[in-house]
């Protein structure tokens, strides 16, 4: 958002560096901060008051933290080690406290002398390091620290009340060093040019940008921080929504072929075959899609729905409508297993309507072809020919659909399954295969809260399926604390046996495959004392399957499925499981999406704390797909008070995917969410919290839409245009153009 040469000045340049070259290098490499403007927009994560201490009980494991605390005691121990065989090794243990909790700091070897002199009981300081567990206690090994000393002229009250900004930092550069660097460049904040139109800023009572930058980095009061944050949130929300509004505006100008289904064609014949009636939600969403398909500019719609809400059926009806109107439809799936499954279920649902040009095919029938990378040459040639001649109305495939060789006769609709696994370039390449831009339907089974949808998919219209079709069974979910209560785990395996004895099947999911080569680099590294306390590696499919066959599931037919198997082997395993020949499938998350075996009623997820909330919800959706109730057991060794256990408790407590996606977002930072959805482009959100700031996002979207409608090129708002260019560096610009 920087227009001004002063703010564009590099932090590191040959002749005159704004900062020392070493600091500038770390900032560039580890924090992505290259210019004075980047540094000014690196906002504090939170503020500590000098007189108050950080609450130590809430520190996250394995993360780099900065805390303000007081030294309670310090002890120097000597010990014998390989390096110091005669008991000359030295270890300094310092205990710091927030008044209630305690945290151990450890220093070794020559590194003990300075802290031994400086960290005397009663001293207050900022400490930075990575939180690990040693002997079941939290510790920071070799933390960096900065003593908090009062200025001799300051009164105790002003010193204690002063707000210390704590910046997002790295192991290579502590928060207080970043703070000092920012103080160096803070005067240039006066030159920041304001991207918000004056009428908008004044109408909403927001402070000017230079003032907001000063207040966020050097606040005198908590009110200063509030003023600055509300202003900077508006910047982020508004500039992003302007980018999305411009894209919606540009899309509306593109031509597309309207696709209206023939009155008594394929769609009518298909609906007549269905053995059930569509839910109200499916009918409503289908109407929204058909209205879009009938217009002369491309549909861009996001179809999101709960696991098992019948999205595939809605997408298939849209594809049939396009085939009726003389076009072709392509469905893109993220994995071969999924593409094969979609192909099988579409052919089953369509029956003789999928046998176009064959004996026994219905009069209105079309051909449904599968195209994946591992197909044999003859089958592939055949499929390509059917696509080029238009013989095949529907094609289902993986990335193989995108290759240059693939030609369509008249591509009218692209359906993308599980959008978050598809790079933007891939969708773009497929869309480029139509004579005119085809209509686009993006499906996701990870429910996305409305605000996130507005921020990440702000260029797509959204349809939501929130009802489950009749006949779907409820799923009971329970946390199994394997470390605290080992007998719970034994009971879990008994439950699996009971399900099998009742004629059902089960999944066991593990985070890892287990045939990975040990990385020599990793094992060659010397283990530091804090590494000794490292967590064990995640459980692996091959090991767990082996233990189950020899132990608690002895006598049952157990098979494994994972991503590194040959596609034919994977398909054979899935077919045997679907046919009921296998009792238990031990798998990685390859089964996460789209796998449909109604007879599978139980799922045990090992090391469940290693999966995200949305992923657990997705996995759980694989059971309870038939008439028998589903059971999902979340096995974990994490202690009861840990955030990981709370997260699992939340998953067990609700089946509402939208509720869970909110919990997921509140626990992760938005950057992860946006970064993931934006094909890895770094997130632009620093102060805007997608869940909390729902109102700001909705209002910013309205303002942005109005601004773009009046002035699509932003000619009258040069400052906004520049802010947009800064947000949409090349990678982003492509992301937004390709959508």
XYZ file of C-alpha atoms in Angstrom:
739
model
C 0.000 0.000 0.000
C 2.998 2.163 -0.482
C 3.108 4.787 -3.107
C 6.053 6.699 -2.043
C 9.682 6.278 -2.883
C 10.534 6.598 0.837
C 8.358 3.580 1.596
C 9.610 1.643 -1.408
C 13.207 2.054 -0.349
C 14.843 -1.379 0.045
C 15.917 -2.326 3.569
C 19.070 -3.777 2.029
C 21.028 -2.190 -0.798
C 24.705 -2.069 -1.698
C 25.468 1.592 -0.945
C 23.296 2.584 1.952
C 21.317 0.159 4.010
C 18.365 1.404 6.027
C 19.216 -1.391 8.502
C 22.380 -3.366 9.084
C 22.975 -5.813 6.201
C 22.678 -8.887 8.449
C 19.318 -7.779 9.890
C 18.014 -6.802 6.444
C 19.013 -10.222 5.100
C 17.171 -12.116 7.867
C 14.100 -9.909 7.378
C 14.045 -10.654 3.662
C 14.651 -14.386 3.955
C 12.582 -15.262 7.008
C 9.839 -12.639 7.153
C 9.510 -11.592 3.492
C 10.166 -7.936 4.407
C 12.059 -6.176 1.622
C 11.151 -2.479 1.790
C 10.543 0.204 4.397
C 6.833 -0.090 3.583
C 6.874 -3.877 4.201
C 8.441 -3.256 7.598
C 5.860 -0.591 8.530
C 3.098 -3.076 7.637
C 4.645 -5.763 9.877
C 2.265 -5.165 12.766
C 2.625 -6.302 16.390
C 0.873 -9.589 17.143
C -0.021 -8.343 20.628
C 1.168 -5.929 23.335
C 2.533 -6.619 26.792
C 2.550 -4.072 29.605
C 5.921 -3.843 31.255
C 4.419 -4.229 34.695
C 2.348 -7.266 33.701
C 3.585 -10.753 32.951
C 2.617 -13.152 30.161
C 0.236 -15.976 31.126
C 2.574 -18.956 30.820
C -0.035 -21.739 31.022
C -1.346 -21.005 27.490
C 1.903 -21.255 25.540
C 1.615 -23.293 22.321
C 3.911 -26.299 21.895
C 6.596 -26.303 19.207
C 6.053 -22.656 18.370
C 8.396 -19.737 18.625
C 7.104 -17.494 21.417
C 8.010 -14.206 23.115
C 7.023 -13.826 26.769
C 7.453 -11.180 29.454
C 8.187 -12.829 32.809
C 10.101 -12.579 36.066
C 13.032 -14.755 37.135
C 12.058 -16.883 40.181
C 15.371 -18.711 40.617
C 18.528 -19.722 38.770
C 20.748 -22.755 39.440
C 24.004 -23.810 37.858
C 24.593 -27.595 37.593
C 27.709 -29.429 36.488
C 27.521 -32.807 34.757
C 29.692 -35.267 32.867
C 29.155 -35.745 29.115
C 31.037 -37.008 26.064
C 32.434 -33.516 25.523
C 33.226 -32.863 29.173
C 34.033 -36.298 30.641
C 35.392 -35.023 33.980
C 32.118 -33.488 35.131
C 32.991 -30.097 33.659
C 29.795 -29.763 31.616
C 27.660 -26.843 32.773
C 23.920 -26.391 32.641
C 22.088 -23.312 33.887
C 18.441 -23.827 34.802
C 16.433 -20.650 35.239
C 12.804 -20.760 36.355
C 10.621 -17.855 35.231
C 7.130 -17.136 36.485
C 4.019 -15.128 35.691
C 2.973 -15.236 39.347
C 1.030 -18.481 38.935
C 2.625 -20.718 36.267
C 6.311 -21.481 35.820
C 8.508 -22.186 32.821
C 12.000 -23.630 32.807
C 14.805 -22.055 30.741
C 17.969 -24.087 30.045
C 21.365 -22.863 28.905
C 24.358 -25.142 28.196
C 28.130 -24.976 27.927
C 29.787 -21.639 27.305
C 26.330 -20.127 26.837
C 25.708 -20.144 30.629
C 28.022 -17.292 31.679
C 26.114 -14.214 30.523
C 22.633 -15.357 31.666
C 24.132 -16.548 34.976
C 25.304 -12.981 35.654
C 22.186 -11.221 34.311
C 19.171 -13.405 35.109
C 19.078 -12.868 38.859
C 15.900 -13.643 40.840
C 13.429 -10.743 40.576
C 14.720 -9.585 37.154
C 12.052 -8.936 34.512
C 12.824 -9.623 30.865
C 11.409 -10.598 27.507
C 12.336 -14.164 26.552
C 12.071 -15.677 23.068
C 12.438 -19.332 22.059
C 10.683 -22.515 21.015
C 8.459 -24.235 23.568
C 9.208 -27.931 24.043
C 8.500 -30.529 26.719
C 11.306 -32.119 28.716
C 10.591 -34.534 31.564
C 6.896 -33.631 31.208
C 7.613 -29.942 31.926
C 7.460 -27.026 29.532
C 10.818 -25.522 28.734
C 12.638 -23.064 26.463
C 16.165 -24.200 25.545
C 18.711 -21.422 24.948
C 16.159 -18.622 24.681
C 17.204 -15.150 23.589
C 16.275 -12.492 26.144
C 16.149 -8.734 26.600
C 16.171 -7.295 30.126
C 13.443 -4.763 30.879
C 15.112 -1.868 32.645
C 13.341 1.371 33.466
C 14.650 4.658 32.087
C 16.128 6.511 35.114
C 13.909 9.549 34.330
C 10.695 7.506 34.084
C 8.347 7.210 37.047
C 7.458 3.652 38.094
C 3.845 4.117 36.908
C 4.663 5.238 33.376
C 7.351 2.570 33.068
C 5.063 -0.218 34.244
C 2.148 0.990 32.094
C 4.183 1.316 28.877
C 2.938 -0.977 26.095
C 5.572 -3.245 24.560
C 4.699 -4.373 21.024
C 5.389 -8.091 20.485
C 6.048 -8.727 16.775
C 5.707 -11.939 14.761
C 9.348 -13.040 14.967
C 11.620 -15.911 14.008
C 14.340 -17.869 15.753
C 16.837 -15.736 13.808
C 15.414 -12.344 14.775
C 13.692 -11.610 18.066
C 10.649 -9.403 18.480
C 12.544 -6.613 20.259
C 15.095 -6.362 17.429
C 12.271 -6.041 14.915
C 10.767 -3.351 17.172
C 14.015 -1.374 17.144
C 14.243 -1.624 13.337
C 10.663 -0.347 13.019
C 11.387 2.607 15.320
C 14.221 3.521 12.905
C 11.895 3.753 9.885
C 8.747 4.983 11.686
C 9.230 8.664 10.692
C 8.651 7.714 7.017
C 5.088 6.628 7.933
C 4.155 10.317 7.469
C 4.645 9.802 3.732
C 2.259 6.852 3.373
C -0.449 7.702 0.836
C -3.967 6.735 1.828
C -5.739 4.121 -0.354
C -9.203 4.699 1.149
C -11.392 7.228 -0.694
C -11.822 10.317 1.548
C -15.607 10.016 1.614
C -15.385 6.435 2.862
C -12.739 7.230 5.502
C -14.537 10.284 6.831
C -17.955 8.639 6.634
C -16.756 5.798 8.869
C -14.694 7.961 11.212
C -11.395 6.208 10.459
C -8.013 7.806 11.255
C -5.649 8.628 8.319
C -3.124 5.940 7.383
C 0.060 7.706 8.660
C -1.607 8.165 12.064
C -2.736 4.512 12.115
C 0.839 3.322 11.419
C 2.261 5.476 14.232
C -0.401 4.320 16.677
C -0.027 0.617 15.936
C 3.757 0.628 16.432
C 3.997 3.195 19.227
C 0.713 3.288 21.111
C 0.407 5.390 24.275
C -2.927 3.893 25.282
C -5.076 0.892 24.431
C -7.438 3.280 22.624
C -4.571 4.113 20.214
C -4.281 0.421 19.352
C -8.040 0.184 18.752
C -8.038 3.240 16.439
C -5.120 1.881 14.453
C -6.502 -1.643 14.154
C -9.961 -0.597 13.002
C -8.382 1.610 10.341
C -5.918 -1.037 9.126
C -8.620 -3.728 9.060
C -10.650 -1.541 6.724
C -7.634 -1.145 4.424
C -7.178 -4.892 4.147
C -10.853 -5.721 3.741
C -11.555 -2.922 1.263
C -8.536 -3.368 -1.020
C -9.126 -7.138 -1.218
C -12.841 -6.681 -1.922
C -12.044 -4.105 -4.641
C -9.787 -6.701 -6.293
C -12.602 -9.266 -6.174
C -15.270 -6.777 -7.296
C -13.148 -5.829 -10.328
C -12.849 -9.470 -11.175
C -16.605 -10.088 -10.906
C -17.125 -7.011 -13.093
C -14.658 -8.306 -15.713
C -16.213 -11.795 -15.697
C -19.649 -10.316 -16.295
C -18.330 -8.809 -19.545
C -17.136 -12.181 -20.950
C -19.327 -14.000 -23.493
C -20.533 -17.571 -22.912
C -22.938 -19.860 -24.724
C -26.239 -20.069 -22.797
C -27.057 -23.728 -22.074
C -30.766 -24.465 -21.607
C -31.765 -28.132 -21.231
C -34.040 -29.568 -23.930
C -37.620 -30.056 -22.634
C -37.756 -33.879 -22.948
C -34.089 -34.700 -23.081
C -31.475 -36.446 -21.027
C -32.171 -34.538 -17.794
C -35.894 -35.368 -17.845
C -35.111 -39.039 -18.532
C -32.547 -39.066 -15.709
C -34.916 -37.473 -13.177
C -37.552 -40.080 -14.070
C -35.052 -42.858 -13.216
C -34.176 -41.540 -9.733
C -35.491 -43.878 -7.025
C -35.996 -40.933 -4.603
C -37.083 -37.304 -4.699
C -34.527 -34.518 -4.441
C -34.318 -32.658 -1.104
C -35.641 -29.080 -1.055
C -32.034 -27.894 -0.869
C -31.010 -29.896 -3.944
C -33.959 -28.491 -5.901
C -33.205 -24.911 -4.821
C -29.492 -25.148 -5.667
C -30.247 -26.841 -9.022
C -32.545 -23.913 -9.925
C -29.787 -21.405 -9.070
C -27.357 -23.317 -11.305
C -29.810 -23.694 -14.227
C -30.575 -19.950 -14.101
C -26.835 -19.218 -14.338
C -26.308 -21.700 -17.187
C -29.046 -19.984 -19.202
C -27.249 -16.604 -19.240
C -24.820 -15.393 -21.876
C -21.868 -14.829 -19.540
C -20.010 -17.597 -17.707
C -21.397 -18.975 -14.463
C -18.896 -18.861 -11.588
C -20.522 -20.702 -8.727
C -19.240 -22.336 -5.551
C -21.334 -25.302 -4.415
C -20.595 -26.129 -0.816
C -22.313 -28.677 1.288
C -21.977 -31.039 4.147
C -20.276 -34.362 3.634
C -22.966 -36.539 2.055
C -25.444 -33.759 1.234
C -25.706 -34.910 -2.400
C -23.436 -32.397 -4.185
C -22.426 -34.969 -6.799
C -26.052 -35.474 -7.803
C -26.609 -31.715 -8.166
C -23.420 -31.416 -10.257
C -24.458 -34.370 -12.440
C -27.852 -32.783 -13.178
C -26.036 -29.579 -14.252
C -23.768 -31.651 -16.527
C -26.777 -33.412 -18.081
C -28.492 -30.059 -18.707
C -25.407 -28.878 -20.642
C -25.273 -32.124 -22.667
C -28.981 -31.625 -23.463
C -28.127 -28.181 -24.787
C -25.547 -29.659 -27.188
C -22.411 -29.062 -25.065
C -19.949 -31.236 -23.169
C -19.210 -31.261 -19.443
C -15.920 -32.101 -17.720
C -15.485 -33.038 -14.087
C -12.053 -32.619 -12.579
C -11.172 -34.718 -9.494
C -7.988 -34.353 -7.420
C -6.965 -38.041 -7.361
C -7.304 -41.112 -9.571
C -9.153 -42.998 -6.817
C -11.730 -40.217 -6.743
C -12.010 -39.874 -10.507
C -12.643 -43.632 -10.813
C -15.211 -43.481 -8.030
C -17.037 -40.519 -9.558
C -17.026 -42.304 -12.912
C -18.444 -45.479 -11.372
C -21.163 -43.686 -9.413
C -22.185 -41.471 -12.382
C -22.455 -44.501 -14.685
C -24.472 -46.362 -12.028
C -26.828 -43.416 -11.472
C -27.362 -42.956 -15.229
C -27.750 -46.640 -16.184
C -28.588 -47.039 -19.897
C -28.472 -43.208 -20.251
C -24.665 -43.522 -20.034
C -24.499 -45.972 -22.956
C -24.771 -43.552 -25.858
C -23.972 -45.198 -29.203
C -24.038 -48.676 -27.672
C -26.504 -51.522 -28.011
C -29.060 -51.235 -25.239
C -28.332 -47.529 -24.734
C -31.367 -45.310 -24.258
C -32.527 -43.000 -27.034
C -31.353 -39.803 -25.298
C -28.159 -41.462 -23.968
C -24.673 -39.995 -24.090
C -21.246 -41.484 -23.411
C -19.463 -41.009 -20.066
C -15.684 -41.440 -20.372
C -12.914 -41.611 -17.780
C -9.504 -40.071 -18.446
C -6.614 -40.547 -15.997
C -2.849 -40.555 -16.305
C -2.414 -44.277 -15.685
C -4.806 -45.529 -18.398
C -3.451 -47.826 -21.088
C -2.625 -46.244 -24.471
C -5.535 -47.878 -26.369
C -8.195 -46.897 -23.791
C -6.751 -43.406 -23.704
C -6.815 -43.019 -27.499
C -10.407 -44.125 -27.477
C -11.411 -41.634 -24.788
C -9.607 -38.758 -26.563
C -11.411 -39.586 -29.815
C -14.815 -39.607 -28.064
C -14.076 -36.166 -26.624
C -12.884 -34.638 -29.894
C -15.892 -35.890 -31.885
C -18.413 -34.939 -29.199
C -19.513 -38.575 -28.870
C -18.797 -38.331 -25.127
C -21.026 -35.754 -23.447
C -19.416 -36.194 -20.027
C -15.768 -36.760 -19.142
C -14.460 -37.376 -15.641
C -10.761 -37.227 -14.995
C -7.715 -36.005 -13.115
C -5.077 -33.505 -14.242
C -4.816 -35.675 -17.365
C -7.778 -33.662 -18.722
C -5.631 -30.559 -18.837
C -2.896 -31.856 -21.118
C -2.459 -30.222 -24.500
C -3.484 -33.372 -26.379
C -7.007 -33.263 -24.940
C -9.425 -31.570 -27.382
C -13.131 -31.047 -26.741
C -15.818 -30.791 -29.387
C -17.701 -28.086 -27.427
C -16.859 -27.724 -23.730
C -19.766 -26.010 -21.971
C -19.280 -26.714 -18.256
C -16.330 -27.452 -15.976
C -17.055 -28.959 -12.554
C -14.107 -28.895 -10.155
C -14.331 -31.227 -7.182
C -12.592 -30.278 -3.936
C -11.319 -26.921 -5.111
C -8.673 -26.556 -2.423
C -6.639 -29.358 -3.990
C -6.526 -27.779 -7.426
C -4.071 -25.118 -8.385
C -5.490 -22.113 -10.144
C -3.366 -22.751 -13.240
C -5.008 -26.148 -13.677
C -8.540 -24.775 -13.615
C -7.478 -22.073 -16.023
C -5.965 -24.565 -18.475
C -9.192 -26.567 -18.523
C -11.312 -23.464 -19.005
C -9.109 -22.529 -21.955
C -10.294 -25.649 -23.808
C -13.734 -24.196 -24.565
C -14.395 -22.227 -27.780
C -15.810 -19.591 -25.459
C -15.230 -19.529 -21.687
C -17.215 -22.487 -20.278
C -19.425 -22.196 -17.208
C -17.631 -23.120 -13.958
C -18.990 -24.961 -10.930
C -16.608 -25.442 -8.002
C -17.603 -28.009 -5.351
C -16.187 -28.221 -1.856
C -17.112 -30.577 0.959
C -15.268 -28.504 3.525
C -17.969 -26.110 4.657
C -16.664 -22.561 4.540
C -18.088 -19.878 6.822
C -19.823 -17.112 4.858
C -17.130 -14.539 5.589
C -14.348 -16.776 4.362
C -16.333 -17.509 1.232
C -16.710 -13.737 0.699
C -12.983 -13.203 1.185
C -11.430 -16.176 -0.541
C -14.047 -16.965 -3.160
C -15.433 -13.445 -3.385
C -15.695 -13.714 -7.146
C -17.942 -16.806 -6.998
C -21.648 -16.865 -6.266
C -22.271 -19.336 -3.448
C -24.857 -22.120 -3.158
C -25.128 -24.095 0.070
C -26.584 -27.578 0.580
C -27.225 -27.911 4.281
C -29.723 -30.786 4.440
C -28.736 -34.428 4.485
C -30.743 -36.696 2.158
C -33.223 -39.100 3.768
C -31.738 -42.448 4.757
C -28.382 -41.073 5.940
C -27.577 -42.208 9.468
C -26.214 -40.153 12.355
C -22.549 -40.651 13.273
C -21.511 -40.982 16.936
C -17.994 -39.622 17.592
C -15.858 -40.232 20.689
C -12.345 -39.272 21.774
C -10.219 -42.275 22.860
C -7.414 -41.055 25.190
C -4.947 -43.896 24.568
C -2.252 -42.671 26.973
C -4.511 -41.827 29.961
C -6.867 -44.799 29.483
C -5.284 -47.657 27.477
C -8.341 -49.886 28.086
C -10.377 -47.408 25.960
C -8.187 -48.316 22.971
C -8.706 -52.062 23.583
C -12.438 -51.381 23.672
C -12.167 -49.490 20.350
C -10.790 -52.604 18.625
C -13.553 -54.697 20.217
C -16.106 -52.276 18.743
C -14.535 -52.749 15.289
C -14.861 -56.550 15.657
C -18.517 -56.146 16.729
C -19.285 -54.068 13.622
C -17.680 -56.741 11.406
C -19.595 -59.512 13.202
C -22.801 -57.590 12.422
C -21.932 -57.748 8.726
C -20.363 -54.256 8.443
C -16.888 -52.911 7.629
C -14.449 -50.427 9.136
C -11.696 -47.954 8.262
C -8.545 -47.318 10.300
C -6.833 -44.059 9.298
C -3.163 -43.222 10.024
C -1.193 -40.038 9.280
C 1.748 -41.758 7.552
C 2.444 -44.632 5.128
C 5.461 -46.102 6.916
C 7.802 -47.189 4.121
C 9.633 -43.845 4.007
C 13.400 -44.108 3.774
C 14.994 -42.712 6.901
C 16.481 -39.400 5.887
C 20.249 -39.783 6.508
C 20.552 -36.005 6.956
C 18.067 -36.108 9.813
C 19.615 -39.063 11.601
C 23.162 -37.782 11.150
C 22.389 -34.605 13.075
C 23.473 -34.683 16.701
C 20.536 -34.686 19.062
C 20.475 -31.696 21.364
C 18.968 -32.193 24.820
C 15.698 -30.644 23.701
C 15.523 -33.068 20.734
C 15.677 -35.971 23.155
C 12.202 -34.981 24.231
C 10.950 -34.905 20.649
C 7.579 -36.500 20.050
C 7.547 -39.945 18.454
C 6.843 -40.004 14.697
C 3.173 -40.257 13.654
C 1.698 -43.764 13.411
C 2.030 -45.406 10.007
C -0.395 -47.497 7.930
C 1.972 -50.419 7.334
C 2.997 -50.734 11.018
C -0.536 -50.380 12.377
C -1.966 -52.889 9.858
C 0.731 -55.358 10.851
C 0.013 -54.946 14.587
C -3.762 -55.275 14.078
C -3.488 -58.458 11.997
C -1.260 -60.091 14.621
C -3.172 -58.666 17.578
C -6.643 -57.236 18.219
C -8.069 -57.847 14.707
C -6.546 -61.298 14.180
C -8.671 -63.435 11.865
C -10.316 -60.472 10.060
C -9.482 -59.634 6.445
C -7.399 -56.433 6.693
C -5.979 -54.540 3.657
C -3.976 -51.331 3.268
C -4.483 -48.365 0.923
C -2.157 -45.406 0.450
C -1.056 -42.900 -2.156
C 2.187 -44.594 -3.214
C 0.523 -47.829 -4.380
C 0.190 -48.541 -8.099
C -3.151 -47.137 -9.388
C -4.363 -50.611 -10.426
C -3.578 -51.993 -6.967
C -5.400 -49.080 -5.330
C -8.409 -49.648 -7.528
C -8.397 -53.394 -6.790
C -8.246 -52.752 -3.021
C -11.132 -50.238 -3.255
C -13.212 -52.656 -5.337
C -12.691 -55.498 -2.836
C -13.615 -53.183 0.028
C -16.689 -51.867 -1.823
C -17.746 -55.447 -2.588
C -17.504 -56.334 1.107
C -14.639 -58.816 0.645
C -12.344 -56.852 3.004
C -13.422 -56.292 6.618
C -11.045 -53.493 7.593
C -9.219 -50.976 5.398
C -6.135 -49.372 6.992
C -5.489 -46.213 4.967
C -3.973 -42.764 4.826
C -6.163 -39.763 4.013
C -6.542 -40.974 0.399
C -10.031 -41.963 1.560
C -10.781 -38.436 2.767
C -13.018 -37.342 -0.064
C -15.613 -39.018 -2.194
C -15.092 -42.638 -1.131
C -18.561 -44.166 -0.846
C -19.012 -47.577 0.790
C -22.435 -47.577 2.509
C -21.654 -50.790 4.396
C -18.666 -49.206 6.225
C -19.974 -48.126 9.630
C -16.911 -47.612 11.848
C -13.771 -45.514 11.584
C -10.821 -45.388 13.985
C -8.507 -42.396 13.401
C -5.049 -42.987 14.933
C -3.090 -39.936 16.170
C -6.207 -37.908 15.441
C -4.513 -34.808 16.891
C -2.217 -34.754 13.843
C -5.156 -33.910 11.524
C -6.953 -30.594 11.075
C -10.556 -30.128 12.186
C -11.938 -29.974 8.639
C -9.948 -33.047 7.659
C -11.335 -35.048 10.597
C -14.841 -33.968 9.601
C -14.193 -35.061 6.018
C -12.820 -38.426 7.086
C -15.712 -39.048 9.447
C -18.112 -38.465 6.544
C -16.969 -41.780 5.028
C -19.043 -43.757 7.580
C -22.782 -43.720 8.245
C -23.495 -43.530 4.503
C -26.025 -46.368 4.635
C -28.963 -47.161 6.891
C -26.844 -48.368 9.858
C -25.536 -45.721 12.314
C -21.888 -44.651 11.980
C -19.193 -44.640 14.661
C -16.006 -42.543 14.612
C -13.297 -42.999 17.270
C -10.602 -40.310 17.562
C -7.513 -41.904 19.158
C -4.947 -39.569 20.722
C -2.124 -39.624 23.261
C -2.334 -35.894 23.959
C -2.960 -34.888 27.595
C -6.423 -33.772 28.618
C -5.643 -30.069 29.053
C -3.907 -29.673 25.680
C -5.422 -27.560 22.865
C -5.233 -30.660 20.623
C -7.576 -32.544 22.950
C -9.981 -29.590 23.079
C -10.024 -29.556 19.289
C -10.864 -33.265 19.166
C -13.561 -32.717 21.789
C -15.108 -30.058 19.529
C -15.128 -32.467 16.560
C -16.744 -35.199 18.681
C -19.364 -32.759 19.985
C -20.896 -31.607 16.677
C -21.625 -32.907 13.193
C -22.180 -29.381 11.854
C -19.381 -28.742 9.372
C -19.982 -24.979 9.339
C -19.622 -24.818 13.112
C -16.422 -26.894 12.908
C -14.936 -24.748 10.161
C -15.407 -21.722 12.430
C -13.618 -23.539 15.276
C -10.881 -24.548 12.852
C -10.385 -20.977 11.720
C -10.382 -19.556 15.216
C -7.609 -21.973 16.134
C -5.465 -21.476 13.057
C -4.446 -18.122 11.715
C -6.354 -16.855 8.692
C -3.105 -16.789 6.766
C -3.231 -20.567 6.548
C -6.745 -20.542 5.218
C -6.241 -17.852 2.629
C -2.791 -19.055 1.696
C -4.148 -22.519 1.079
C -7.085 -21.307 -0.949
C -5.041 -18.819 -2.903
C -2.796 -21.439 -4.445
C -0.063 -20.725 -1.979
C 0.123 -16.974 -2.580
C 1.119 -15.361 0.697
C -1.820 -13.960 2.579
C -2.372 -10.231 2.645
C -4.315 -10.342 5.885
C -2.403 -9.112 8.895
C -4.992 -7.519 11.175
C -8.246 -8.626 9.582
C -9.650 -11.736 11.282
C -11.981 -13.415 8.835
C -14.307 -14.827 11.487
C -14.456 -11.901 13.927
C -14.635 -9.148 11.356
C -17.677 -10.419 9.513
C -19.361 -7.010 9.495
C -16.330 -5.147 8.173
C -15.940 -7.665 5.335
C -19.611 -7.446 4.371
C -19.570 -3.617 4.455
C -16.260 -3.444 2.579
C -17.743 -5.695 -0.098
C -20.702 -3.319 -0.563
C -18.452 -0.252 -0.708
C -16.060 -1.973 -3.122
C -18.867 -3.094 -5.440
C -20.211 0.482 -5.561
C -16.767 2.001 -6.249
C -16.034 -0.501 -9.059
C -19.477 -0.064 -10.641
C -18.830 3.699 -10.941
C -15.174 3.516 -11.960
C -13.993 0.007 -12.979
C -10.477 1.195 -13.867
C -10.195 3.296 -10.651
C -9.005 6.254 -12.730
C -10.337 8.733 -10.164
C -8.684 6.871 -7.270
C -4.971 6.604 -8.120
C -3.975 5.856 -4.493
C -6.352 2.898 -4.371
C -5.062 1.682 -7.736
C -1.514 1.702 -6.381
C -2.559 -0.102 -3.199
C -4.191 -2.711 -5.412
C -0.994 -3.142 -7.426
C 0.915 -3.680 -4.185
C -1.580 -6.331 -3.047
C -1.693 -8.006 -6.439
C 1.930 -8.576 -7.075
C 2.344 -10.759 -10.136
C 1.597 -14.063 -8.467
C -1.656 -12.723 -7.049
C -2.650 -10.879 -10.195
C -2.472 -14.192 -12.018
C -4.377 -15.897 -9.235
C -7.185 -13.385 -9.446
C -7.270 -13.400 -13.226
C -7.364 -17.155 -13.434
C -9.767 -17.902 -10.603
